[in-house]
Short mmCIF file of C-alpha atoms in Angstrom, two decimals:
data_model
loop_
_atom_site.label_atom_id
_atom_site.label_comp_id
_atom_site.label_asym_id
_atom_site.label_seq_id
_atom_site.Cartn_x
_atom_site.Cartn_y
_atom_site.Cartn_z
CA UNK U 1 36.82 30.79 -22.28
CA UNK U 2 34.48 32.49 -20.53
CA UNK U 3 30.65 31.36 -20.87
CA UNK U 4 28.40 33.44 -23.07
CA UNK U 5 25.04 34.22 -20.91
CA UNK U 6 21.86 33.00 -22.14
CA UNK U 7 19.20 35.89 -22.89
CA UNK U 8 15.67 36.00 -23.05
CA UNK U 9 13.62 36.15 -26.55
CA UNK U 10 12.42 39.86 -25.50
CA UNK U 11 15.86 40.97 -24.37
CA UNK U 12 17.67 39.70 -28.04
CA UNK U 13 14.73 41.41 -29.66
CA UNK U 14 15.75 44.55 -28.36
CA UNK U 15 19.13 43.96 -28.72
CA UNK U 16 18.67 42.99 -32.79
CA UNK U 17 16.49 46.27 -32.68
CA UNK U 18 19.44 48.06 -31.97
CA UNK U 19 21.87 46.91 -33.60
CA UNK U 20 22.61 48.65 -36.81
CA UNK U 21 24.75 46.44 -38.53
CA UNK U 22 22.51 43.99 -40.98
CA UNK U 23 26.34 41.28 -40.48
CA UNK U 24 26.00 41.49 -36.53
CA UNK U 25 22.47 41.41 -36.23
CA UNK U 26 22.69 38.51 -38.01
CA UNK U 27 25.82 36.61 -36.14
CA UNK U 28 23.63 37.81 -32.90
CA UNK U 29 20.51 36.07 -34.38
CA UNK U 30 22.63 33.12 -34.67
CA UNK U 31 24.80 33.43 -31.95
CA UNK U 32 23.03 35.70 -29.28
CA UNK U 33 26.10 37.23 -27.38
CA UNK U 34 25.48 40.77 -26.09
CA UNK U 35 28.98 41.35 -25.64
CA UNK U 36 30.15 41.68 -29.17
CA UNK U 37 27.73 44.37 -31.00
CA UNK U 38 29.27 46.70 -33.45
CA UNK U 39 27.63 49.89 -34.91
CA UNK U 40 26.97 50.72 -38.19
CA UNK U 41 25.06 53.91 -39.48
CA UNK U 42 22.70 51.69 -42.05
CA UNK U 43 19.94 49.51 -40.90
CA UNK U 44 19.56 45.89 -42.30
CA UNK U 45 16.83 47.36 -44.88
CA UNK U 46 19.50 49.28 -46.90
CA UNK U 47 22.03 46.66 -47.04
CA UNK U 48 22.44 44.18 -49.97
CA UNK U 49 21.92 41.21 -47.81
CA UNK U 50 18.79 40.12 -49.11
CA UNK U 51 20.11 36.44 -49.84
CA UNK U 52 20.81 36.38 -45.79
CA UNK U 53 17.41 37.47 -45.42
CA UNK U 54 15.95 35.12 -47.24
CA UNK U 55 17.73 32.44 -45.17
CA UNK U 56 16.48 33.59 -42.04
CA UNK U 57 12.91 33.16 -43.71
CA UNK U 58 13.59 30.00 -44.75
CA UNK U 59 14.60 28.62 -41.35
CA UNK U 60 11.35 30.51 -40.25
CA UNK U 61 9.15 28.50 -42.92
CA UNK U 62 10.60 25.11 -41.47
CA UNK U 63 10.07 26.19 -38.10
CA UNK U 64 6.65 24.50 -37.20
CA UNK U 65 6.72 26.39 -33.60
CA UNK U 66 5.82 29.74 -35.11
CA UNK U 67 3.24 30.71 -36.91
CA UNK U 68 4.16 33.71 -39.33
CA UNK U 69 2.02 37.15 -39.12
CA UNK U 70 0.76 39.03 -41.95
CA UNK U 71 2.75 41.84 -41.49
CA UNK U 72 6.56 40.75 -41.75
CA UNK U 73 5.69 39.50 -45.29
CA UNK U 74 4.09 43.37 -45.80
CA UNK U 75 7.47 44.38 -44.46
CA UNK U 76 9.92 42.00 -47.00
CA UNK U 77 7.45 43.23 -49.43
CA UNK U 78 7.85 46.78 -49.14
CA UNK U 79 11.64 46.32 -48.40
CA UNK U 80 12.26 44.93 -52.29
CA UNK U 81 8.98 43.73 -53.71
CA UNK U 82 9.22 40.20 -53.15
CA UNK U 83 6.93 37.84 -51.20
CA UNK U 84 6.59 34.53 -50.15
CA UNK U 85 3.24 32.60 -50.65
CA UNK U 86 4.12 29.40 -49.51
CA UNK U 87 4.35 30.26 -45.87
CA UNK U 88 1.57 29.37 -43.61
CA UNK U 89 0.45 32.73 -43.51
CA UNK U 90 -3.36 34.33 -44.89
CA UNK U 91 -2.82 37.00 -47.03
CA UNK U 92 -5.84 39.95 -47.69
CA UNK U 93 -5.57 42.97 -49.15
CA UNK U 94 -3.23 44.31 -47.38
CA UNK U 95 -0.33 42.74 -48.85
CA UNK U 96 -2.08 43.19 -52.24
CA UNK U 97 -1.66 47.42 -51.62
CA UNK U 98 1.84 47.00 -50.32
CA UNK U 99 3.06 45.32 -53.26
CA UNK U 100 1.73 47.52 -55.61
CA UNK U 101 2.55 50.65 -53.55
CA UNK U 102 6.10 49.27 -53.79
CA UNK U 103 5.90 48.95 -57.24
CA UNK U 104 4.71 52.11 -57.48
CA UNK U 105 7.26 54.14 -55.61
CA UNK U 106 9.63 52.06 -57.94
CA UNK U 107 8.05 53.37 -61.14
CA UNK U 108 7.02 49.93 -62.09
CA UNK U 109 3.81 50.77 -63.55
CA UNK U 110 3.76 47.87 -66.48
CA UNK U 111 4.56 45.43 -63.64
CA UNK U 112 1.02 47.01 -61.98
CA UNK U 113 -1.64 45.16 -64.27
CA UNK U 114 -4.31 43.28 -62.70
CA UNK U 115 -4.81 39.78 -62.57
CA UNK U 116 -7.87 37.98 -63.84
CA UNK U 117 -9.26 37.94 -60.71
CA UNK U 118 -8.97 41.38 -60.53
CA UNK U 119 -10.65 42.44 -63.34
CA UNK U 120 -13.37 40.00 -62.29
CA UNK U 121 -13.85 41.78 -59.11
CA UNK U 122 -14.25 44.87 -60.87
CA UNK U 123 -16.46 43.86 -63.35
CA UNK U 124 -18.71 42.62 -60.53
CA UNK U 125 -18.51 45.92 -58.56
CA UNK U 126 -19.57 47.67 -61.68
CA UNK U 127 -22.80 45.72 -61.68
CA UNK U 128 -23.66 45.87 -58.75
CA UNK U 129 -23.50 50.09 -58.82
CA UNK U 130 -25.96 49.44 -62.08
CA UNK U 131 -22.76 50.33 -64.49
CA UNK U 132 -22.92 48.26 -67.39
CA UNK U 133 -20.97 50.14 -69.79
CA UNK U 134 -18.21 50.39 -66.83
CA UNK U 135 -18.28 46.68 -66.62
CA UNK U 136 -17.60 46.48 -70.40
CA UNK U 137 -14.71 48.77 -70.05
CA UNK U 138 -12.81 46.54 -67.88
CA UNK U 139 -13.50 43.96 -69.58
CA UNK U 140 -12.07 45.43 -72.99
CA UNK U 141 -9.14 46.51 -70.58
CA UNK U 142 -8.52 43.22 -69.46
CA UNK U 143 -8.29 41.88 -72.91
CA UNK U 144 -6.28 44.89 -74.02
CA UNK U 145 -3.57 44.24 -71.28
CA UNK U 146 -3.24 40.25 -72.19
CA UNK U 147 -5.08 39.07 -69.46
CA UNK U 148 -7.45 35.91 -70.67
CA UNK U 149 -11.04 36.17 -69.51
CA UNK U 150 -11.91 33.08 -67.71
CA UNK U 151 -15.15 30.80 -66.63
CA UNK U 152 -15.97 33.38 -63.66
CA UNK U 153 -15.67 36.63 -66.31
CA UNK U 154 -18.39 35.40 -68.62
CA UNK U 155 -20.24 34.06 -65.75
CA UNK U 156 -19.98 37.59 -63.92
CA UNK U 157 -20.77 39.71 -67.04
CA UNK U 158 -23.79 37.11 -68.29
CA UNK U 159 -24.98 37.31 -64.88
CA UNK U 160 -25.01 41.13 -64.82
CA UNK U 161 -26.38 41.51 -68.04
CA UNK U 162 -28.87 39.31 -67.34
CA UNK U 163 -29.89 40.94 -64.32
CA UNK U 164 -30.25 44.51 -66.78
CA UNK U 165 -32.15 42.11 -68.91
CA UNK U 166 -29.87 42.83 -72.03
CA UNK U 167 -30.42 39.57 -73.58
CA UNK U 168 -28.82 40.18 -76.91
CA UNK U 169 -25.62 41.37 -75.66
CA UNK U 170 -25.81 38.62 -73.45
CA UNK U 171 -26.53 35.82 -75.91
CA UNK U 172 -24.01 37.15 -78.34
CA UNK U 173 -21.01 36.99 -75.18
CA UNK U 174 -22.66 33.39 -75.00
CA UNK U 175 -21.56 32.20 -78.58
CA UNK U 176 -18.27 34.27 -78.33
CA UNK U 177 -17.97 32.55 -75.31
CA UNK U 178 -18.02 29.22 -77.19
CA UNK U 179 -16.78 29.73 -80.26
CA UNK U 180 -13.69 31.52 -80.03
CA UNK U 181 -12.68 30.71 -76.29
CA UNK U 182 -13.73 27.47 -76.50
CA UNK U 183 -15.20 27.88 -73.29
CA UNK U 184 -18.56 26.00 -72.19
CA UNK U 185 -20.56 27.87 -70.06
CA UNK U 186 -21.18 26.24 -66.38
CA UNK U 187 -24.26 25.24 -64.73
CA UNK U 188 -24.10 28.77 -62.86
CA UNK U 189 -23.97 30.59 -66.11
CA UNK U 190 -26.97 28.74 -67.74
CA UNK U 191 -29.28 29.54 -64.70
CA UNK U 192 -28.64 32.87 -65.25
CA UNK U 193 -29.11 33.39 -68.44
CA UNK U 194 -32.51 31.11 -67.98
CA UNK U 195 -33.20 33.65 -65.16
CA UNK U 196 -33.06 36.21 -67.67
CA UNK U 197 -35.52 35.16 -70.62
CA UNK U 198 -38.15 34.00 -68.07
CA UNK U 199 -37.97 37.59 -66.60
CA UNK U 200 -39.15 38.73 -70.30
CA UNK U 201 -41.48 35.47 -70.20
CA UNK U 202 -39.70 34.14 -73.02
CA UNK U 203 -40.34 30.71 -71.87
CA UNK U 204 -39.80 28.59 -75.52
CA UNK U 205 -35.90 29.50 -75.04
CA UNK U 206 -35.46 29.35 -71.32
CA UNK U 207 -36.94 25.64 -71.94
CA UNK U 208 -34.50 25.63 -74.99
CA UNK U 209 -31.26 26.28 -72.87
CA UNK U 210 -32.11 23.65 -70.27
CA UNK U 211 -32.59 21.13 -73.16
CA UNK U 212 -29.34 22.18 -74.41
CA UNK U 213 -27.87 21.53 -71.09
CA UNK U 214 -29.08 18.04 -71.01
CA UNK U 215 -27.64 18.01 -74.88
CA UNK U 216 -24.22 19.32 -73.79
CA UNK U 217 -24.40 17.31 -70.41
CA UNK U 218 -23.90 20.06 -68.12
CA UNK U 219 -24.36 18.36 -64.87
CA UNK U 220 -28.23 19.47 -64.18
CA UNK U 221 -29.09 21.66 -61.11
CA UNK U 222 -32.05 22.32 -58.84
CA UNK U 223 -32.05 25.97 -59.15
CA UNK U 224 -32.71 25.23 -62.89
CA UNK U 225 -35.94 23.59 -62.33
CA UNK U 226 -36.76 26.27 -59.33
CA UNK U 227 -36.12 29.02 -61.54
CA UNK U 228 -38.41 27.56 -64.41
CA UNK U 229 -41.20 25.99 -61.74
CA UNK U 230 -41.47 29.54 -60.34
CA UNK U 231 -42.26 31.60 -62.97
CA UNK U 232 -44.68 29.27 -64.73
CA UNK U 233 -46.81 29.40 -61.39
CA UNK U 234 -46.30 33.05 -61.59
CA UNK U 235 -47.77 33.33 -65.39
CA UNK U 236 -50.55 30.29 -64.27
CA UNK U 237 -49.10 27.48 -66.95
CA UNK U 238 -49.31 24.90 -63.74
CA UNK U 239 -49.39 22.06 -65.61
CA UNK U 240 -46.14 23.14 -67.07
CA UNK U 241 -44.79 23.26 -63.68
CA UNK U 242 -45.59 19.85 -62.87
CA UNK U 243 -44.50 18.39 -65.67
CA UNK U 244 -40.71 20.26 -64.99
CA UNK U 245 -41.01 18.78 -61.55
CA UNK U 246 -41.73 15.07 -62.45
CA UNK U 247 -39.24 15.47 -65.45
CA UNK U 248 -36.55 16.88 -62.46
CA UNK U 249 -36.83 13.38 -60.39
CA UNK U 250 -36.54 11.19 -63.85
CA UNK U 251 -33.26 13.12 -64.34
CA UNK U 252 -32.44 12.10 -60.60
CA UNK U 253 -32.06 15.59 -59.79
CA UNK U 254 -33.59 15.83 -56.22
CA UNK U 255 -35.82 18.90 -55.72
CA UNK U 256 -34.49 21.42 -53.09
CA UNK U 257 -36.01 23.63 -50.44
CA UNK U 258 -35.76 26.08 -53.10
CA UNK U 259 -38.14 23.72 -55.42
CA UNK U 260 -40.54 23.41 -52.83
CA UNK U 261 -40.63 26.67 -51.52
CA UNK U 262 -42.08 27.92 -55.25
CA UNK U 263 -44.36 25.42 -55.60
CA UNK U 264 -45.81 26.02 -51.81
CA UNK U 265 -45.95 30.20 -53.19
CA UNK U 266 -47.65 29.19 -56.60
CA UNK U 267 -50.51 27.51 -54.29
CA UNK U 268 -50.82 29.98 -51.69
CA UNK U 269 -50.93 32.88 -54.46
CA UNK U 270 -53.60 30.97 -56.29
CA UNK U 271 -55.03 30.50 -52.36
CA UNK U 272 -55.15 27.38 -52.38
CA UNK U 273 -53.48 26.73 -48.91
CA UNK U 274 -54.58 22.86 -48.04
CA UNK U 275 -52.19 21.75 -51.28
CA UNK U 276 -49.51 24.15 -50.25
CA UNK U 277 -49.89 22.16 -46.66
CA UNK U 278 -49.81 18.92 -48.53
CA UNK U 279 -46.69 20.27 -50.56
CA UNK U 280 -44.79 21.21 -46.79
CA UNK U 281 -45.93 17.21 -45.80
CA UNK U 282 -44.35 15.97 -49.11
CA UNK U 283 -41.47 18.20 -48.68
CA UNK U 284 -40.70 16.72 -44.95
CA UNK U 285 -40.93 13.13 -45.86
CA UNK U 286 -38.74 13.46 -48.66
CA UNK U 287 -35.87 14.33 -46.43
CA UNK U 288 -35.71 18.20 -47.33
CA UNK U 289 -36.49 20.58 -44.19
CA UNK U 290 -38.87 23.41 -44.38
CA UNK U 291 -37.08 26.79 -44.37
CA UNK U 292 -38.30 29.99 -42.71
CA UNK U 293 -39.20 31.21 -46.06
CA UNK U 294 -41.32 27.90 -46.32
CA UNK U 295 -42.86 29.06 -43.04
CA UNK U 296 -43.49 32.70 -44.02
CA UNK U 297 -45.05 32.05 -47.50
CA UNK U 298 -47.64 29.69 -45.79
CA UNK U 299 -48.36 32.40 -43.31
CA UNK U 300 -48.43 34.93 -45.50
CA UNK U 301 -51.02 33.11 -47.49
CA UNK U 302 -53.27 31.80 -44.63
CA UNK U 303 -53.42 35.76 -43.57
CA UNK U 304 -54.28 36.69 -47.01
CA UNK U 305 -57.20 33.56 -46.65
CA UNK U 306 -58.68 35.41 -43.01
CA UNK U 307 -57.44 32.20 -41.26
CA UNK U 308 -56.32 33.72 -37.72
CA UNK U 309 -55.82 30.55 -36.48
CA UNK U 310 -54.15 28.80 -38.82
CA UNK U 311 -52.05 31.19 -38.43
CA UNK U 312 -51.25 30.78 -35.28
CA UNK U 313 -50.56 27.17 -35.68
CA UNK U 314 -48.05 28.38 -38.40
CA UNK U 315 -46.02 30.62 -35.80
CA UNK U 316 -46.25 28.07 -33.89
CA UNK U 317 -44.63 25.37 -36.26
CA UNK U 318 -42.04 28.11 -36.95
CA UNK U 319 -40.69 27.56 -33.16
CA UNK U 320 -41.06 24.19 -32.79
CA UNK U 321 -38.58 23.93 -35.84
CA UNK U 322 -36.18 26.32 -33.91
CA UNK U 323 -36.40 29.37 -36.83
CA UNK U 324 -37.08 33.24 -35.99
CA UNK U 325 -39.27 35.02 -37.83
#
């Protein structure tokens, strides 16, 4: 018997390349042997051998050597629609347009609908271009089409319409949100909507909500007590402030560069820099490093004060703690 030649990887590429036949490409695959190719007038794509196919994937899935590109998975998809996510393989977008372009040229178009995470996307990208009435469309569409609205819809639509500061529509998704979805809103959610009603200075229900958090015991977080902190600087109720930030450390919940950073701006703004010095000190020793915002907002106020060199000191602080202006 005479003794089949071994081939390179590049040379049985080209061979399978060629070889027209979906059976013998496949024996050759298995078997390399240049000597017995047979021709066929229909590539492997337009034969019914999809179950061989997917063998040949498998064996690839097991084979911890090679590490799968994006791009035969856009192929198999394109071929008959049908992918395989549990390959160690990223997938982006593209495979997302080459599914639903194959489902397109297929006439599929109820197989087409979006998945929550679409929508969500959308919704989002309708904010951000200041469309709140678009965002309200997909979300009707969503519902429309079956497709449940989850924790990250309400939290993308409260956040939005929070941001437009419509506070009714946004307290009535709220209690929709609860009562018939029998969803409770996140930590993310409630900071948001807290963001939104001291924007309006409605400060009575922006302390209400964090009360109810405690009530509800949504785990607390710092950007609650930095939102709230801030604004009552901003409106001068100081004491207010303080009070938020000893209640924060009772609760055990550690203030943040972001927490610091508005106190250190409500001193400077009222120009009272030495406490807003003493409030970087405190801020060190307590274990929570000084941000370049921390840095700017204390030079920002010393410059306000005429204090050149001060100043200077500050830029100077700002290298020795390796940040760029």
């Amino acid at each position: 018997m005479q003794k089949v030649k071994a081939i390179s990887p590049f040379r049985l590429s080209s061979l399978l390349r060629l070889q027209k036949d979906p059976i013998s490409a496949l024996e050759l695959f298995l078997n390399p042997n240049p000597n017995a190719l047979k021709k066929n007038s229909k590539p492997f794509r337009h034969s019914p051998c999809f179950l061989k196919m997917e063998g040949i994937v498998e064996k690839l899935k097991d084979d911890k050597r090679i590490l799968p590109e994006e791009i035969i998975f856009c192929n198999i998809i394109t071929y008959y629609g049908r992918g395989f996510p549990s390959f160690r393989c990223e997938r982006t977008i593209k495979s997302a347009n080459t599914l639903l372009n194959s489902l397109l040229m297929c006439r599929e178009f109820g197989l087409m609908r979006g998945t929550c995470l679409h929508y969500n996307i959308l919704i989002n990208a309708c904010f951000l271009k200041c469309d709140s009435s678009g965002a309200w469309e997909w979300f009707d569409e969503m519902k429309k089409r079956g497709c449940e609205p989850n924790l990250v819809t309400f939290g993308t639509l409260i956040n939005g319409l929070c941001g437009n500061q419509e506070l009714e529509k946004t307290f009535s998704l709220k209690t929709w949100m609860e009562t018939e979805m029998k969803i409770t809103p996140n930590v993310h959610i409630y900071v948001a909507l807290i963001k939104g009603l001291c924007k309006v200075n409605d400060f009575r229900n922006a302390i209400e909500l964090k009360d109810e958090m405690m009530r509800k015991q949504v785990p607390l977080d710092p950007a609650v007590y930095s939102t709230l902190i801030s604004d009552f600087f901003k409106v001068g109720r100081r004491r207010d402030a303080f009070e938020l930030l000893e209640e924060m450390r009772l609760n055990d919940c550690k203030p943040d560069t972001v927490t610091y950073n508005a106190i250190i701006h409500g001193y400077c703004q009222a120009k009272e820099i030495e406490r807003a010095f003493k409030t970087l000190n405190e801020m060190e020793k307590g274990g929570c490093k000084p941000d370049l915002i921390s840095y700017n907002v204390i030079i920002g106020g010393l410059c306000r004060d005429g204090r050149v060199v001060d100043m200077c000191g500050g830029f100077y602080a700002v290298r020795s703690a390796g940040l760029l202006m």
